[in-house]
Coordinates of C-alpha atoms and ligand atoms in Angstrom, one line a residue:
X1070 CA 0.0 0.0 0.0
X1071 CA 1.2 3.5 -1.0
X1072 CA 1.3 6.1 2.0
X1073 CA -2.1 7.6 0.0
X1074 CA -3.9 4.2 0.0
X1075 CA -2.8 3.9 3.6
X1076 CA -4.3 7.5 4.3
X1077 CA -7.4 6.5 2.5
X1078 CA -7.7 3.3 4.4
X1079 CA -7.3 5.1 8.3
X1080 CA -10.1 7.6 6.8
X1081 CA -12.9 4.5 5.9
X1082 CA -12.1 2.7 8.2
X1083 CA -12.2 5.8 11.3
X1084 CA -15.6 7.1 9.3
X1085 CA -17.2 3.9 10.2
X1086 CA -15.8 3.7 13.8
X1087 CA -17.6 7.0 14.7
X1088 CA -21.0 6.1 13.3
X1089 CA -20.2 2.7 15.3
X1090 CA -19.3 5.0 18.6
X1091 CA -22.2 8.0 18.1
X1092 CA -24.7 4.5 16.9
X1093 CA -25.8 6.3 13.7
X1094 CA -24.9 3.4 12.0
X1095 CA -27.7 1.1 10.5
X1096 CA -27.1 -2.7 11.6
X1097 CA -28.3 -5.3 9.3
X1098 CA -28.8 -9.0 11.2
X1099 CA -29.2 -11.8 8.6
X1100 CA -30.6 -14.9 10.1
X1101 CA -33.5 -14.2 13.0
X1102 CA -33.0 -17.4 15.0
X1103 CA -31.9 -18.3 18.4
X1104 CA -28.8 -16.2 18.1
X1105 CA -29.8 -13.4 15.7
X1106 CA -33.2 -12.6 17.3
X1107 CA -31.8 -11.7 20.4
X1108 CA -28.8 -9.8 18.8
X1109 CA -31.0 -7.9 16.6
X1110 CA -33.1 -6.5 19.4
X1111 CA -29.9 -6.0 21.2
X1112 CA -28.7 -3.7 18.6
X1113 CA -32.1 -1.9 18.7
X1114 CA -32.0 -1.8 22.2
X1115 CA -28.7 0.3 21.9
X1116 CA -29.6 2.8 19.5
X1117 CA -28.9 1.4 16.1
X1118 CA -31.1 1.5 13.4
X1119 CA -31.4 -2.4 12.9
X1120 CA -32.6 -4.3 9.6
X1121 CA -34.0 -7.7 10.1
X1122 CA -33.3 -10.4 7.1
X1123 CA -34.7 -13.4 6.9
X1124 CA -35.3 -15.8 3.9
X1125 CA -38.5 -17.2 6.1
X1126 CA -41.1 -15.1 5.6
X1127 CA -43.9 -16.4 8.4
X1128 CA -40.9 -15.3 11.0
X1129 CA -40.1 -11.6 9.2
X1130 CA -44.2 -10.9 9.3
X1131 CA -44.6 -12.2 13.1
X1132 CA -42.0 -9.5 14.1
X1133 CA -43.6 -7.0 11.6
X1134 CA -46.9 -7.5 13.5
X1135 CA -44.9 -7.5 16.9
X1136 CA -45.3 -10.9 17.6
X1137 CA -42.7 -13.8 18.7
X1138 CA -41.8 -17.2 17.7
X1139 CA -39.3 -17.8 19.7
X1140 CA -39.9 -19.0 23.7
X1141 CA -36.4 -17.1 24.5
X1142 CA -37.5 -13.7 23.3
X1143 CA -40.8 -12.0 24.7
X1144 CA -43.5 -10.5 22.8
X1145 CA -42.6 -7.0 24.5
X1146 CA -39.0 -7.4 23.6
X1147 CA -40.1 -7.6 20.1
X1148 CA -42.4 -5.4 20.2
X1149 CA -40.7 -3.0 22.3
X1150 CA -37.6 -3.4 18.9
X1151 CA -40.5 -2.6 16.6
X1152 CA -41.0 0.7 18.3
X1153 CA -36.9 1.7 17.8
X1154 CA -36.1 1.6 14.3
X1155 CA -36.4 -2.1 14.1
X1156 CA -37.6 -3.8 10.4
X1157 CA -37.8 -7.0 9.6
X1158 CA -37.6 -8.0 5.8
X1159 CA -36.9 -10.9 3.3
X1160 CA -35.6 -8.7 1.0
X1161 CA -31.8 -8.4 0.3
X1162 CA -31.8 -5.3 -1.5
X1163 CA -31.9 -3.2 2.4
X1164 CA -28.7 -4.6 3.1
X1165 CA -26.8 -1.9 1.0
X1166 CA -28.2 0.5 3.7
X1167 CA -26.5 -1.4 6.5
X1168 CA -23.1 -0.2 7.8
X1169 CA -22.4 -3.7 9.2
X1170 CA -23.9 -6.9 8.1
X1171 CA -23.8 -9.6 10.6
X1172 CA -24.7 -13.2 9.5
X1173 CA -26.0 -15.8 12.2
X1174 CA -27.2 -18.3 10.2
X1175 CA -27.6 -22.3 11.0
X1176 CA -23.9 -23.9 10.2
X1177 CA -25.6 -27.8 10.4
X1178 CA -23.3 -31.3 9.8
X1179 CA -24.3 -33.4 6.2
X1180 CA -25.0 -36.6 6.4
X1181 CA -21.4 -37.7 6.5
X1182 CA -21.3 -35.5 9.4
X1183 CA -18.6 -33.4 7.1
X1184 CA -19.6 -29.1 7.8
X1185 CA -22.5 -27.7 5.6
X1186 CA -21.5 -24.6 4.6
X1187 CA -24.9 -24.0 2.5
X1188 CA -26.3 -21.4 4.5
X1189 CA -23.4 -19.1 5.0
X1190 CA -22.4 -19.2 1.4
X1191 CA -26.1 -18.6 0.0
X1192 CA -26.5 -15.7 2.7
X1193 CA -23.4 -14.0 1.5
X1194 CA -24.4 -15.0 -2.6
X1195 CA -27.8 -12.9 -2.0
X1196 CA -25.9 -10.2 0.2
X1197 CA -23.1 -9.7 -2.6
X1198 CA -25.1 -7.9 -5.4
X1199 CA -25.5 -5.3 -2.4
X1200 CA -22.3 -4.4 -0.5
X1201 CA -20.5 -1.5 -1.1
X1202 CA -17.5 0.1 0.1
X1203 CA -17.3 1.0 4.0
X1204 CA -19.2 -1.4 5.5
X1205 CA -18.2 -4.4 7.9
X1206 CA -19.4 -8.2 7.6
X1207 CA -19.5 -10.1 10.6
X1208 CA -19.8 -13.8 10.5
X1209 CA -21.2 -15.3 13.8
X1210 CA -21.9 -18.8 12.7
X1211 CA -20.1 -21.7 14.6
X1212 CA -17.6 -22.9 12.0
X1213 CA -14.1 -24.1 11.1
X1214 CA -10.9 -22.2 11.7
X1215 CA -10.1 -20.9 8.1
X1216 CA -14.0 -20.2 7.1
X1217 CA -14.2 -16.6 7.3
X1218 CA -10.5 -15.7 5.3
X1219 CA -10.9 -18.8 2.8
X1220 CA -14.7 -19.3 1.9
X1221 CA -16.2 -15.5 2.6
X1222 CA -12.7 -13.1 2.3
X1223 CA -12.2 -14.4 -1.9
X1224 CA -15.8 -14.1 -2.7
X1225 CA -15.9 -10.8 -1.0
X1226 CA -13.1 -9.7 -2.7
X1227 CA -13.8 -10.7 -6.4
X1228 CA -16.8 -8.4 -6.4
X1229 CA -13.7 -5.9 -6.3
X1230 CA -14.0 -5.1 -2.7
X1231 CA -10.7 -4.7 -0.9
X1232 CA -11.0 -6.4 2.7
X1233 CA -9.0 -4.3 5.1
X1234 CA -8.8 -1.0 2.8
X1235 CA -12.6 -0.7 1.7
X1236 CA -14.4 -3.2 3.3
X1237 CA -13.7 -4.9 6.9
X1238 CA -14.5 -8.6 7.8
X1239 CA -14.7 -9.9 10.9
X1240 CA -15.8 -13.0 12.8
X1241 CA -17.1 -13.1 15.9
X1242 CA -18.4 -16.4 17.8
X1243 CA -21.9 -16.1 19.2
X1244 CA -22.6 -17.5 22.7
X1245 CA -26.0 -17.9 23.3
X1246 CA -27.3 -19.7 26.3
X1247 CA -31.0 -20.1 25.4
X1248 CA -33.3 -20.2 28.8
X1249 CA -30.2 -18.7 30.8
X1250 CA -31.4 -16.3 33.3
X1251 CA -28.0 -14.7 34.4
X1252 CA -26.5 -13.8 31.4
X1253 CA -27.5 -12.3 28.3
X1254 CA -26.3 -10.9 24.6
X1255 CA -25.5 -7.6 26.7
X1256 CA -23.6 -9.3 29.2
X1257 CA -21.6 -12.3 27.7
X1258 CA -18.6 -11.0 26.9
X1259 CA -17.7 -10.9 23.0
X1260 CA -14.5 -12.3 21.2
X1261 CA -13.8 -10.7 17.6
X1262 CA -11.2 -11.6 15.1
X1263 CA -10.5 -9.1 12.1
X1264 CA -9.4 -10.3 8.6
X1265 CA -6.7 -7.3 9.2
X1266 CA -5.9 -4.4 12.1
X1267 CA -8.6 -2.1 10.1
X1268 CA -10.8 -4.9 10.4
X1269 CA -10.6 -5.8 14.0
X1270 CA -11.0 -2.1 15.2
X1271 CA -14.4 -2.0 13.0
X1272 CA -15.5 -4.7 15.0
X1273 CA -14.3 -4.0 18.2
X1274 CA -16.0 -0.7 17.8
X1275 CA -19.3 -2.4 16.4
X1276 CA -19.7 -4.9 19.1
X1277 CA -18.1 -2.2 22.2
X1278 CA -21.0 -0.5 21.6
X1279 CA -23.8 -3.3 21.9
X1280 CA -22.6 -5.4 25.0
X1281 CA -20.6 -4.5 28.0
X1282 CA -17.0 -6.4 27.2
X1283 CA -15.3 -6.9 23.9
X1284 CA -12.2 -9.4 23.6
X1285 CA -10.3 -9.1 20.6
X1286 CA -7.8 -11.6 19.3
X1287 CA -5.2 -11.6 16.8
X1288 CA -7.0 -13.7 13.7
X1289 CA -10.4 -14.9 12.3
X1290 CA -9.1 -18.0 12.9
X1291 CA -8.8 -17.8 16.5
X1292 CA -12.2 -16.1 16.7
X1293 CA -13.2 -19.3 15.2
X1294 CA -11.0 -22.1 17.1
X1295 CA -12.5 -20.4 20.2
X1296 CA -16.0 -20.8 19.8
X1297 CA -14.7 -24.7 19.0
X1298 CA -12.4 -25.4 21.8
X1299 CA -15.4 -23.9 24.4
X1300 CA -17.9 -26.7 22.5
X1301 CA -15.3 -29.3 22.3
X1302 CA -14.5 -28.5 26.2
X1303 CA -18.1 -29.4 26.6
X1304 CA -19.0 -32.1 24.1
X1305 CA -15.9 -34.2 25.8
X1306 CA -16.1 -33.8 29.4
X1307 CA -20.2 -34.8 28.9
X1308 CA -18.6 -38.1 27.0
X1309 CA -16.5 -38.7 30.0
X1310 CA -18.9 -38.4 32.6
X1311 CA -21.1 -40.2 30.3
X1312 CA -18.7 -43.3 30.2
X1313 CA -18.1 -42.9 34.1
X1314 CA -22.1 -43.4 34.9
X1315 CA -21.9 -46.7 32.6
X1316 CA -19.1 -47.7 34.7
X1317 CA -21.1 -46.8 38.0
X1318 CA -23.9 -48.0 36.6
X1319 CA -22.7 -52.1 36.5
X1320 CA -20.5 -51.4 39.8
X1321 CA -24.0 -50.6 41.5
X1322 CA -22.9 -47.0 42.5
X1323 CA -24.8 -44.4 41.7
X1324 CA -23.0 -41.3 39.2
X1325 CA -25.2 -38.7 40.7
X1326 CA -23.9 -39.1 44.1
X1327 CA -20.3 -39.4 43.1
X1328 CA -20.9 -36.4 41.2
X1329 CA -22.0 -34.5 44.4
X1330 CA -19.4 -35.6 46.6
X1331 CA -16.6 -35.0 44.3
X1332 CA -17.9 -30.8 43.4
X1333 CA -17.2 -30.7 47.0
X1334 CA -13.8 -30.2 46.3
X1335 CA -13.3 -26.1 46.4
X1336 CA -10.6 -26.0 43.8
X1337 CA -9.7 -28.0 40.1
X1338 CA -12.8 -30.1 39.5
X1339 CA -15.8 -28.9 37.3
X1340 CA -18.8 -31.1 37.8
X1341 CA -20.5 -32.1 34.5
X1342 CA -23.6 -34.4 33.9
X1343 CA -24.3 -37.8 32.2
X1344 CA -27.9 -37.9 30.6
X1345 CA -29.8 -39.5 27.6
X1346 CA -27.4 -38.5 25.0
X1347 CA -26.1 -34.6 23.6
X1348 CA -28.7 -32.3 21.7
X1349 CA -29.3 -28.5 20.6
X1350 CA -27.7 -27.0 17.4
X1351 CA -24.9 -27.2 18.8
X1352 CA -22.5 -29.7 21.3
X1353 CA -23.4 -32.4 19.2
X1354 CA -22.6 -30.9 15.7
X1355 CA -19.1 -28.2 16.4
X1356 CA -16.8 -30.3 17.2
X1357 CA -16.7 -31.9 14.1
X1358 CA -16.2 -28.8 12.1
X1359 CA -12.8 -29.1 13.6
X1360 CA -12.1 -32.4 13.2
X1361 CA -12.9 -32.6 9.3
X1362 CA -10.3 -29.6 9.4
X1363 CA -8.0 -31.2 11.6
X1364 CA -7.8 -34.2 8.7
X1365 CA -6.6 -31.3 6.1
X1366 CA -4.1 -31.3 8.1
X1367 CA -3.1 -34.8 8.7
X1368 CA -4.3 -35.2 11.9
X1369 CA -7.0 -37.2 14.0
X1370 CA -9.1 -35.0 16.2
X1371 CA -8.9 -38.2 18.8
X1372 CA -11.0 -37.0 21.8
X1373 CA -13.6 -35.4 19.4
X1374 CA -14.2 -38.6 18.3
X1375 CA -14.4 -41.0 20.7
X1376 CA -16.6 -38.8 22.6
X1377 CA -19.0 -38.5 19.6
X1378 CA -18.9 -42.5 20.3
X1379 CA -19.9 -42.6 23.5
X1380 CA -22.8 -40.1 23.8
X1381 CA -24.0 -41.5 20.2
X1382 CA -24.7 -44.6 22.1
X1383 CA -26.5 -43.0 25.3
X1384 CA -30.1 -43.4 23.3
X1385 CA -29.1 -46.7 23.1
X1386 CA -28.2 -47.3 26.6
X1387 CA -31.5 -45.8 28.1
X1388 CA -33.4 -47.8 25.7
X1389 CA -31.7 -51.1 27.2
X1390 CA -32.3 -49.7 31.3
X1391 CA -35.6 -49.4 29.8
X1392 CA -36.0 -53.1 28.1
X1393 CA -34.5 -54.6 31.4
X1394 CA -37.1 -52.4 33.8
X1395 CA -39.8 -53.5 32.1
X1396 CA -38.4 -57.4 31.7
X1397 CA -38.1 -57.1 35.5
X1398 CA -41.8 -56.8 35.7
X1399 CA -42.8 -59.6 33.5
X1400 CA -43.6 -57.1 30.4
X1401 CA -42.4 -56.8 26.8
X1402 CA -41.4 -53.5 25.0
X1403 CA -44.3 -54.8 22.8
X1404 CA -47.5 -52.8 23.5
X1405 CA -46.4 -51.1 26.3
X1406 CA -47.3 -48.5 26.6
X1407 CA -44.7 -45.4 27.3
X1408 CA -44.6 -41.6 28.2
X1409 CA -41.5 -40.1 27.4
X1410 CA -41.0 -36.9 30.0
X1411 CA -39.9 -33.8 28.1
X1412 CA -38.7 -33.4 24.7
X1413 CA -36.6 -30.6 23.7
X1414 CA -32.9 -31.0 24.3
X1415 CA -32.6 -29.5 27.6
X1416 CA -34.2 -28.1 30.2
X1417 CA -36.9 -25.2 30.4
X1418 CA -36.4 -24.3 26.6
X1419 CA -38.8 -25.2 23.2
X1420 CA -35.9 -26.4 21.6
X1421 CA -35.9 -29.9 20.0
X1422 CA -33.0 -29.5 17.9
X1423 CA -30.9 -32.8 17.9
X1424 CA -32.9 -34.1 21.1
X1425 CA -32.0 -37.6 22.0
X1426 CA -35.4 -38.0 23.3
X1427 CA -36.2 -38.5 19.4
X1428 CA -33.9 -40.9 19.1
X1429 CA -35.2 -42.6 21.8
X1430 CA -38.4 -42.3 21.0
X1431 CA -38.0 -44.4 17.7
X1432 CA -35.9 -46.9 19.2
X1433 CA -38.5 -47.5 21.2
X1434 CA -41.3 -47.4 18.3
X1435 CA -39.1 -49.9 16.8
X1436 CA -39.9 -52.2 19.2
X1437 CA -43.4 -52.0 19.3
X1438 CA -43.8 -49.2 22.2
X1439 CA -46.7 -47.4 22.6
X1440 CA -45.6 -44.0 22.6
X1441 CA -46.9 -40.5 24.0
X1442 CA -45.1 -37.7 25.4
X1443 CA -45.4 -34.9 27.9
X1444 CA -43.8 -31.4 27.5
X1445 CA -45.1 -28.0 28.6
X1446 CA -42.5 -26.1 26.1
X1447 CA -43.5 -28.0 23.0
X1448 CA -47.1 -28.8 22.5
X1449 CA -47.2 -31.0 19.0
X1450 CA -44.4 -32.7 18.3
X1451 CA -42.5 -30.9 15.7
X1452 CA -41.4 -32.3 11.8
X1453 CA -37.7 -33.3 12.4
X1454 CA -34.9 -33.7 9.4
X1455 CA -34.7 -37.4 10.7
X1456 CA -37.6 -38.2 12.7
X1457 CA -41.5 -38.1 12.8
X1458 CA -44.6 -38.7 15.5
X1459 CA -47.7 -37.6 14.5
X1460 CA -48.1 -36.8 18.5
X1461 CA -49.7 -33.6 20.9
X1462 CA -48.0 -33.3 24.6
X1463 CA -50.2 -35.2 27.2
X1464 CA -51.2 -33.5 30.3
X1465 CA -49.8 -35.2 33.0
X1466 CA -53.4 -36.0 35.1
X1467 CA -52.8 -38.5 38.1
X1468 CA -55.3 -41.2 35.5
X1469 CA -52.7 -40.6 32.7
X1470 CA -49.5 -41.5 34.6
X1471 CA -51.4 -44.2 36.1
X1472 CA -52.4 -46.2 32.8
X1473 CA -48.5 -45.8 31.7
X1474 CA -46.0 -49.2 31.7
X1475 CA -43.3 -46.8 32.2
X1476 CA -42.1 -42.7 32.1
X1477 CA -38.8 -42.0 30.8
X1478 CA -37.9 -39.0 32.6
X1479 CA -35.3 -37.1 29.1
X1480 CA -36.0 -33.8 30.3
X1481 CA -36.2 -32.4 34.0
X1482 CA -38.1 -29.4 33.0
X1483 CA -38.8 -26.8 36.4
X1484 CA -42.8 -27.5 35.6
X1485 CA -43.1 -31.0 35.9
X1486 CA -44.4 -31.7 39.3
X1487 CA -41.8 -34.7 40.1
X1488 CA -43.6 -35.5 43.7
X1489 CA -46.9 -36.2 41.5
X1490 CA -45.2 -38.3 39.1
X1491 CA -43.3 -40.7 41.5
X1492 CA -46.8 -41.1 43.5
X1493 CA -48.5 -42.2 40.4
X1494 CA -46.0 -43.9 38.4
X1495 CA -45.8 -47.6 38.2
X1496 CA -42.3 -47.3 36.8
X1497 CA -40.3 -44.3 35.9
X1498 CA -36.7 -44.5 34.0
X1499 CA -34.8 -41.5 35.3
X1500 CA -32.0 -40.5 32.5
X1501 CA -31.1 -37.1 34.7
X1502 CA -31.0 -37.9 38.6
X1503 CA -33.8 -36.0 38.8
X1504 CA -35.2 -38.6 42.0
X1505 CA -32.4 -38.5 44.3
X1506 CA -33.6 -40.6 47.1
X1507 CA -34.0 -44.8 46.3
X1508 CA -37.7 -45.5 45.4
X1509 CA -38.5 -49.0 44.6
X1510 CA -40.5 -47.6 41.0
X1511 CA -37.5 -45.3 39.9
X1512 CA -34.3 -46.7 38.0
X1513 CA -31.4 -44.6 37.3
X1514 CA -30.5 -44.9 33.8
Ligands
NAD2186 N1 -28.8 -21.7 19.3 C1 -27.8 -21.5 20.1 O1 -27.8 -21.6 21.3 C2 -26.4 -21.1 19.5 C3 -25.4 -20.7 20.4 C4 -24.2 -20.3 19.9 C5 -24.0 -20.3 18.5 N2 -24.9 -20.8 17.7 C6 -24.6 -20.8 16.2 O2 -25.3 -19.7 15.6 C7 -25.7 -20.0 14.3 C8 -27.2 -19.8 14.1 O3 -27.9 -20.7 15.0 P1 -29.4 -20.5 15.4 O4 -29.6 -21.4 16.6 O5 -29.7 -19.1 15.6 O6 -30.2 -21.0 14.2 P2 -31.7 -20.9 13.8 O7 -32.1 -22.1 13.0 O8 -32.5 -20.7 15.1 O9 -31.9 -19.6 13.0 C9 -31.3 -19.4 11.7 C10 -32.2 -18.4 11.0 O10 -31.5 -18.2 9.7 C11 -32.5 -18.1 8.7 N3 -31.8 -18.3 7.4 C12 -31.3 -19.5 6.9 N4 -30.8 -19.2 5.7 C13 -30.9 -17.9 5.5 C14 -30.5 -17.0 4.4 N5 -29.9 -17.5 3.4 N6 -30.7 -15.7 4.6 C15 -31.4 -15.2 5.7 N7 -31.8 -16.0 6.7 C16 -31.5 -17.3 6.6 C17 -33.5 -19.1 9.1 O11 -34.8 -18.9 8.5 C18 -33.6 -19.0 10.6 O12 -34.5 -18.0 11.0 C19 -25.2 -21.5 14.1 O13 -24.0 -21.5 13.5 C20 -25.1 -22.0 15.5 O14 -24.1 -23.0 15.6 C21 -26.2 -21.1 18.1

């Protein structure tokens, strides 16, 4: 760069960080889910003109009308966004208003569990045809290290945008705790990686003035290996503890106990939880972004793997606690009939998302179960890429608990009324340690 480019570079780039600072800027979210919902109404919330894009046009006119679709986000929040500056739109053309564009779109496995890119590459095909010089991208997306300087930098830049000089590129991992009462998009702090310097003080000066604490790092690709290692940290330590209950389970100890006992210590032990098997958008699905990079580069993402192995096979395990319960009181899987406690993938959220409770649900169908299910959050049992029941959530009357063969507790939602279901319950399954005290109709699975 010539000492003029350089000039001219300082001058976008410090244009952009003022209308970040003063929050004249106009903020365009692409992808109203889980994470982009919340983020957009942030944005409102802090004084930014904020655009709305969405491809799905039922969500965009819910939030025109003021109205929710989301369990995690009020109808006041969104409403209360509609009042400052907030529009929601399917069309791509308002993007070349936006100073920033920030993409949270779905970043899902295929079926050879190999990343699937589709989503972030057709949000930034429709977004091309309107970017223009001084704005910033953000990618938010849970994805390999590498994604945002090799898949969205090159396309970006053979529109004839310069990244770093004209345009700025960052990524910057979301961490969305859907249901969390303690912390929200204001107050979880924010990592950012810029393509370049430019870039990262862009975002850095975008994010600073949305949420309380900005941590920038030296790369994208950091940015991106971040987000991963958190996940990974997660994914793992669930597959250990996981592998620990099946090892308590045939010693006759019981997991939850040791569990207890052992986060007594005040210092270098983080208690994690075994359960029916990983679900949401995404423990089960990161941390094999990284492994399918790690192969580029020769190498074997070990611990990825093997604890994708063993809670894969917690469905499975259940399912068997469940065969042997009821074979211990003379009945077959075969027309028993079944009530599988809570749905969505963990507790107190709508969520069903890669919930092992479907998984469950048609191992058990497999064998002849007679299946129903009970869940305040989700009412009708939603279509699935993988699964289907054609089945509405079941009140949980004292008659209706009675009738059942057996209840698999999945998930310990706060509204199920756990005294209740113990006192009429011929047999319950418990896949959380919900019941902590021996009952002679309760087995720990
Ligand atoms: N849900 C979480 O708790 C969470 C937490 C941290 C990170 N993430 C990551 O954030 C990303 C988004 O996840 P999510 O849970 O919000 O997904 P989501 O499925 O809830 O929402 C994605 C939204 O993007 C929209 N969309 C899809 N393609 C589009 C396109 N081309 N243009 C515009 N909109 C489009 C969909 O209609 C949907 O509204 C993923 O990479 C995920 O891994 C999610």
């Amino acid at each position: 760069m010539n000492d003029r480019t350089v000039q001219d570079v300082r001058a976008q780039a410090a244009r952009l960080i003022e209308r970040f600072r003063a929050r004249t800027a106009c903020v365009a979210v692409v992808g109203l889910g889980y994470v982009g919902l919340p983020l957009a109404c942030r944005f409102a919330e802090a004084g930014f003109r904020t655009i709305g894009l969405d491809i799905d046009r039922e969500r965009v006119a819910s939030l025109s009308k003021g109205e929710t679709y989301l369990a995690t986000v009020t109808s006041q929040t969104v409403a209360a966004t509609g009042a400052r500056r907030f529009v929601a739109s399917a069309d791509y053309s308002l993007a070349a208003q936006a100073d920033a564009l920030v993409i949270c779109v779905p970043t899902p496995l295929t079926h050879a569990r190999e990343p699937d890119l589709q989503y972030v590459v057709g949000t930034l095909e429709s977004l091309l045809p309107h970017l223009r010089p001084g704005q910033l991208l953000s990618l938010e997306s849970t994805t390999y290290p590498g994604t945002t300087d090799e898949v969205l930098r090159p396309r970006i830049e053979a529109k004839g945008l310069r990244v770093g000089e004209d345009f700025f590129l960052v990524f910057s991992p979301e961490r969305e705790d859907p249901g969390n009462p303690h912390y929200g998009v204001r107050t979880i702090p924010k990592i950012c990686g810029g393509s370049t310097p430019a870039c990262l003080a862009a975002g850095v000066a975008l994010y600073g003035a949305a949420v309380d604490q900005v941590v920038p790092v030296s790369s994208t690709r950091v940015a991106e290996m971040s987000k991963l290692l958190e996940n990974i940290h997660r994914a793992v330590n669930i597959g250990l503890v996981n592998e620990m209950k099946v090892i308590a389970d045939r010693m006759g100890i019981d997991i939850h106990e040791v569990i207890r006992a052992a986060a007594t210590k005040p210092f270098g032990f983080v208690p994690y939880y075994p359960g029916p098997g990983l679900g949401g958008h995404c423990i089960p699905i990161d941390p094999f972004y990284l492994a399918w990079k790690a192969r580029e580069y020769g190498l074997n993402a070990r611990f990825i793997e093997l604890a994708g192995e063993v809670n894969r096979a917690m469905p499975e395990w259940v399912v068997n606690k469940i065969v042997t319960a009821l074979n211990d009181r003379a009945r077959p899987v075969r027309g028993s009939r079944i009530l599988v406690l809570g749905i969505a993938y963990k507790k107190n959220v709508d969520d069903v998302r890669e919930s092992p409770a479907a998984a469950i649900m048609e191992l058990l169908r497999d064998k002849g179960a007679l299946l129903s299910y009970s869940d305040p959050h989700v009412p009708r049992f939603p279509k699935m890429r993988e699964h289907r029941f054609d089945l509405a959530s079941v009140a949980l009357t004292p008659g209706a608990l009675t009738q059942q063969d057996c209840i698999v507790l999945v998930t310990d939602h706060d509204a199920f009324d756990y005294d209740s279901i113990a006192a009429h319950s011929q047999l319950i399954v418990d896949t959380r340690g919900r019941y902590v005290a021996k009952r002679a109709n309760v087995v720990k699975a």
